[in-house]
Structure formats: C-alpha cells, structure tokens
Short mmCIF file of C-alpha atoms in Angstrom, two decimals:
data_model
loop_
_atom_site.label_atom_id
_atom_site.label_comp_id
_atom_site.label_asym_id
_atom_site.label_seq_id
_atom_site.Cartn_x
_atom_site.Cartn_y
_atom_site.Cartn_z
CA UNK H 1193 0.00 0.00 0.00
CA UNK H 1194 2.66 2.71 0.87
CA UNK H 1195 4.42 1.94 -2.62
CA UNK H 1196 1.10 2.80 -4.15
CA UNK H 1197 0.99 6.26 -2.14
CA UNK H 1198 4.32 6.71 -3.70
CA UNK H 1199 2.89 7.27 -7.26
CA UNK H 1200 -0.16 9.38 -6.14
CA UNK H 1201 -1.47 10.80 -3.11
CA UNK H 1202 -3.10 7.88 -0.75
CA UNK H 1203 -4.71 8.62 2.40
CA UNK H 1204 -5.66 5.01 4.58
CA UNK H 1205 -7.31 5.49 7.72
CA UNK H 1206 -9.43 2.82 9.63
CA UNK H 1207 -12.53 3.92 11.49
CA UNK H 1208 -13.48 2.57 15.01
CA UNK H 1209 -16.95 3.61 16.30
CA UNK H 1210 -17.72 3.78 19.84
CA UNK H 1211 -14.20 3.18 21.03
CA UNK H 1212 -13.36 1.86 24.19
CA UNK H 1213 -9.33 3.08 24.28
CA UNK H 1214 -8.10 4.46 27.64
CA UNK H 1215 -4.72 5.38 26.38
CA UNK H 1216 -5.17 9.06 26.75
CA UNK H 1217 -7.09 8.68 29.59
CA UNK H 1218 -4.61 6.52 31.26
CA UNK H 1219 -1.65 8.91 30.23
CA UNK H 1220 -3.65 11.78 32.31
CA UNK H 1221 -3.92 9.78 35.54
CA UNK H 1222 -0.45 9.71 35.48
CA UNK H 1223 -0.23 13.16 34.78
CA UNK H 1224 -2.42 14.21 37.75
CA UNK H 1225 -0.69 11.83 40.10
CA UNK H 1226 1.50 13.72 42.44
CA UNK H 1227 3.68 10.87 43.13
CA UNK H 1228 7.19 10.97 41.76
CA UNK H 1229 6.59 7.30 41.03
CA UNK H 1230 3.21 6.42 40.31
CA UNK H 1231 1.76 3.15 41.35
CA UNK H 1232 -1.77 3.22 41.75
CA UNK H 1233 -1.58 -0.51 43.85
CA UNK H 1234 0.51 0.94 46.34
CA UNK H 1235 -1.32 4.80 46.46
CA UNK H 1236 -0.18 6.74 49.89
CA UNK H 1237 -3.60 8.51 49.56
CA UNK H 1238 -6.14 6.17 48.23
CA UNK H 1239 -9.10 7.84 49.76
CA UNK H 1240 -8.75 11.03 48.21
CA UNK H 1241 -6.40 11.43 44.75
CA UNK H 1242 -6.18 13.19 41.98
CA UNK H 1243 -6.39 10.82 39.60
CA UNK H 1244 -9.83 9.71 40.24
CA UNK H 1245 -11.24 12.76 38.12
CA UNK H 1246 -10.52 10.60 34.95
CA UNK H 1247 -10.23 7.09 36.62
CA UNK H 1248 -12.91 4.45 34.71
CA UNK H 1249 -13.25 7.38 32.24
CA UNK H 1250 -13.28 6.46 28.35
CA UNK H 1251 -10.86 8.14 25.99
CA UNK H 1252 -14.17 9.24 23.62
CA UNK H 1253 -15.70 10.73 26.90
CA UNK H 1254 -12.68 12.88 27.46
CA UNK H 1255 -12.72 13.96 24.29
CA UNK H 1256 -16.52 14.75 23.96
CA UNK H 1257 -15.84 17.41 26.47
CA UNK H 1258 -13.10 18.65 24.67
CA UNK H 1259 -13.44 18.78 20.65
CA UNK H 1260 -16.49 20.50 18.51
CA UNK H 1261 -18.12 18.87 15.79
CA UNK H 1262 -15.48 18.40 13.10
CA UNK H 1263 -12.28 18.72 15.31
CA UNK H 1264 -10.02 16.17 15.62
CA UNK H 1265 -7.76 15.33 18.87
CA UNK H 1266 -3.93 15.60 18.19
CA UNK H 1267 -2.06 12.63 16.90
CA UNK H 1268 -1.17 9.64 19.71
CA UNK H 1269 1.10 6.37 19.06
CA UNK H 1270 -0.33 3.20 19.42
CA UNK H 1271 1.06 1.47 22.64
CA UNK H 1272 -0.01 -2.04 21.45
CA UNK H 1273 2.43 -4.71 21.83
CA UNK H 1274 1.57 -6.03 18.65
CA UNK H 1275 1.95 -2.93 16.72
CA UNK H 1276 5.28 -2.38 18.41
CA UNK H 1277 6.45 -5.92 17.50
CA UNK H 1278 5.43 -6.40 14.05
CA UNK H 1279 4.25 -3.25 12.09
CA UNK H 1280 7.32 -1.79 11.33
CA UNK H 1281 7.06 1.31 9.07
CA UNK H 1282 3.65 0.33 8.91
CA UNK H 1283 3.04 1.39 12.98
CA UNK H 1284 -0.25 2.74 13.83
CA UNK H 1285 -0.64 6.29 14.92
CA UNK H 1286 -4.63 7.65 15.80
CA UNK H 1287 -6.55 10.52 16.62
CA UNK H 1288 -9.83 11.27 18.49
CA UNK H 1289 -12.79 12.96 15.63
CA UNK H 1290 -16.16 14.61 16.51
CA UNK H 1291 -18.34 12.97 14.14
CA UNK H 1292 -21.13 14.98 14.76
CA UNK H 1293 -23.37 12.20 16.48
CA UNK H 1294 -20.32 10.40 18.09
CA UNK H 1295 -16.63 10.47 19.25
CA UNK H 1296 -14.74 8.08 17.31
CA UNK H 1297 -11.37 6.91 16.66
CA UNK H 1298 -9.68 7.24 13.46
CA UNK H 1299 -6.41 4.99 13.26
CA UNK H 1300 -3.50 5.82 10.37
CA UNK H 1301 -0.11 4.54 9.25
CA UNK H 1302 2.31 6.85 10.47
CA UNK H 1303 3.34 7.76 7.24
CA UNK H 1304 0.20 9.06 6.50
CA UNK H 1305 0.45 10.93 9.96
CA UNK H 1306 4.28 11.95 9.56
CA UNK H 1307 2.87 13.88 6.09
CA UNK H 1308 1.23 16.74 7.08
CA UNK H 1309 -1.14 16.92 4.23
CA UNK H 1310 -1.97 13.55 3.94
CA UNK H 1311 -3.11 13.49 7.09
CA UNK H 1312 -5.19 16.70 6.86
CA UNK H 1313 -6.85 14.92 3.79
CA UNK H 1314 -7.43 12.00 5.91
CA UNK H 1315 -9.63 13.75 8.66
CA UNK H 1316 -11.82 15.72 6.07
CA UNK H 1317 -12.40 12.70 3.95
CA UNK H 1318 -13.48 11.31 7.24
CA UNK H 1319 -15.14 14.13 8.30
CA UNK H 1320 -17.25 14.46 5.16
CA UNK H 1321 -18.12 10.80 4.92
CA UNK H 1322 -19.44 10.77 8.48
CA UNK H 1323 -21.22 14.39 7.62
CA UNK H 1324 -22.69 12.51 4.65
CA UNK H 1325 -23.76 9.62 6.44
CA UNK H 1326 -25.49 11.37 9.95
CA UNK H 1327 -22.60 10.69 11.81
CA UNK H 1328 -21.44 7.03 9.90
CA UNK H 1329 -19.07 6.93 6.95
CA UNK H 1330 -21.06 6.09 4.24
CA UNK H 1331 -18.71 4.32 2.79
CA UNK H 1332 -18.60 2.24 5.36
CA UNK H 1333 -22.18 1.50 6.03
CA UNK H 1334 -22.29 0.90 1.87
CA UNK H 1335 -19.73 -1.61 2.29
CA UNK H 1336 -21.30 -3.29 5.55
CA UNK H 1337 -24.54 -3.64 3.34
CA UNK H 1338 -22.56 -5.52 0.39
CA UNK H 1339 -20.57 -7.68 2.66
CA UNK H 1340 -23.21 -10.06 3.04
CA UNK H 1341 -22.18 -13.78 3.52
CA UNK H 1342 -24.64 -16.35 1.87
CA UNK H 1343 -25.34 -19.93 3.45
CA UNK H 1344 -23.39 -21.53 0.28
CA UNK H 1345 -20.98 -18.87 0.49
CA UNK H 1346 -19.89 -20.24 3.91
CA UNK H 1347 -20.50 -23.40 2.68
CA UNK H 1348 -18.48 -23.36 -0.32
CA UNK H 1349 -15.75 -21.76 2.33
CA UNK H 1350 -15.96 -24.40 4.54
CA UNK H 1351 -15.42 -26.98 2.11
CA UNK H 1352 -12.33 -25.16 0.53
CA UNK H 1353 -10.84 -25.43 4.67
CA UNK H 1354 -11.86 -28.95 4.96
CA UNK H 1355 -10.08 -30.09 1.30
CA UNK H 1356 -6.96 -28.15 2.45
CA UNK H 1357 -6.89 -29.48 6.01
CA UNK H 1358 -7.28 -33.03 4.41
CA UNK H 1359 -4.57 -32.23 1.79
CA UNK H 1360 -2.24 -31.70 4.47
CA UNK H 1361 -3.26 -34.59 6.77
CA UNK H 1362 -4.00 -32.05 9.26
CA UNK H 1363 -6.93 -31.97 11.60
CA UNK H 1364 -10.08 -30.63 11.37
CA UNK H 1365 -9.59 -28.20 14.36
CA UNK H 1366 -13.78 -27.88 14.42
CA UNK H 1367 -15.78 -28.80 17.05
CA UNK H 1368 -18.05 -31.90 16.52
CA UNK H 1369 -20.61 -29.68 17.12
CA UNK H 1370 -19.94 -27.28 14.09
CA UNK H 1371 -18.57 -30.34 12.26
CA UNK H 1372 -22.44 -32.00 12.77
CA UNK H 1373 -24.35 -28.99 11.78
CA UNK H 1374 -22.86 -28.91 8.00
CA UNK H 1375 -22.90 -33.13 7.91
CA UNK H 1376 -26.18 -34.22 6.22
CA UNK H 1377 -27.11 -37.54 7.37
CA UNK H 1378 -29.25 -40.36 5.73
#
C-alpha cells in the first residue's frame, strides 16, 4: 500500500466507532498523580487522589468534552504490543474525531500521519463521509450492506478449509458440534 501512495497521493485510515481506548485517559492519571513514582496498587492517599477525576473514564468521553463537531484530537502512538512488534514502518498512529453524532477513533499509518497533508486529507475525507452519512461513513455503512455472507458462500468456504486441512493430513480443528451442523445424514 505505501508503494502505491508513492505514485499518487493515498490517504488510509481505519474507522473505530464507539471506542473503548483508555490510552489518553490513562496517560492523564499519570499526569495528575503527584507521586514521583506512580503506582496506583501501592497509592499513599487512596481515599482522596487526583487521579480519580478521569479514573474508569473512556478516551471518547474525554474527548466529547473537549473537541467540537469536526475537530479532531492531536495525533497519539499506538502502545499495542503487537503494533510495536510487528508493524514496522507500517506502525499505527490515531486521533480522536467529533463525528457529529459520536466520538470516534480514526487509526493511520504513520506515514500518513508523519505527512502533514496527507493526514489533513485524511480527517476531512473522514469528516465528510461521516457528515454525509449522519454521523457514519457512508462508505462504510455501503460496504457493511454488500458484505453479506450467503449460506453456500460459507459453505463453499468451509469446504475449501476442509479439502486443504485433508490435503495436508491435518486436523479438522472444528468442534463436533460445528462439524455435525454442515454433515447431512441419511
């Protein structure tokens, strides 16, 4: 994908709705602590600290007291292990967006985020697709409705998994449960 944005200008973003992230959140507890070393299991003060103003408290939450409709949070880094082991150039950076009817998360390369224009593109496509769709990207909610799975799709899937499995004299790693529900019997 990044050798396509090469050739011409490509803004990729992924779209979380209703995110349940306390990364920013978390990162402000710290901040309010007054402890030179935080450690929240071993508090001095556990009756009455600072921290408990954003304790429990969502990462959209915080933000839907802070942005307008249309604004966008700054950029954060992704603190997942995973990302950290195996994304490489690749590793995720996101920000919080006012959608207009919700707070969500919008989650980029960071080379889109490292190019300042790329990523302004990225947060008014975003932006406009969730204006368009009353708070939804519509281009996501188009591609939710075409993403339909068919009995005989899964069917036709499942058969495909077991031919392979058998090709390899591996094992069908199925319960007998699932295996008995697609088995017709005589």
């Amino acid at each position: 994908v990044r050798r396509l944005g090469k050739d011409r200008r490509l803004a990729l973003a992924s779209y979380i709705s209703l995110p349940g992230g306390t990364d920013v959140a978390n990162v402000l507890r710290v901040a309010l602590c007054p402890e030179e070393n935080p450690d929240c299991d071993h508090c001095p003060a556990p009756a009455n600290r600072p921290c408990d103003a954003v304790a429990g408290m969502a990462d959209r939450e915080l933000f839907g007291r802070l942005l307008g409709e249309g604004e966008r949070s700054e950029l954060f880094d992704s603190q997942s292990a995973v990302v950290a082991r195996y994304y490489g150039a690749h590793r995720v950076k996101f920000f919080y967006l006012n959608a207009g009817g919700e707070i969500s998360r919008v989650e980029i390369p960071a080379w889109v985020a490292d190019d300042n224009a790329l990523l302004a593109l990225t947060h008014a496509l975003v932006f406009d697709q969730c204006r368009r769709g009353h708070g939804y990207p519509v281009a996501l909610a188009e591609a939710h409705e075409q993403a339909v799975v068919t009995g005989a799709d899964r069917e036709s899937f499942w058969r495909l998994v077991e031919s392979k499995l058998a090709g390899e004299r591996l094992p069908d790693c199925r319960s007998l449960k699932s295996q008995r529900k697609r088995t017709r019997w005589l």
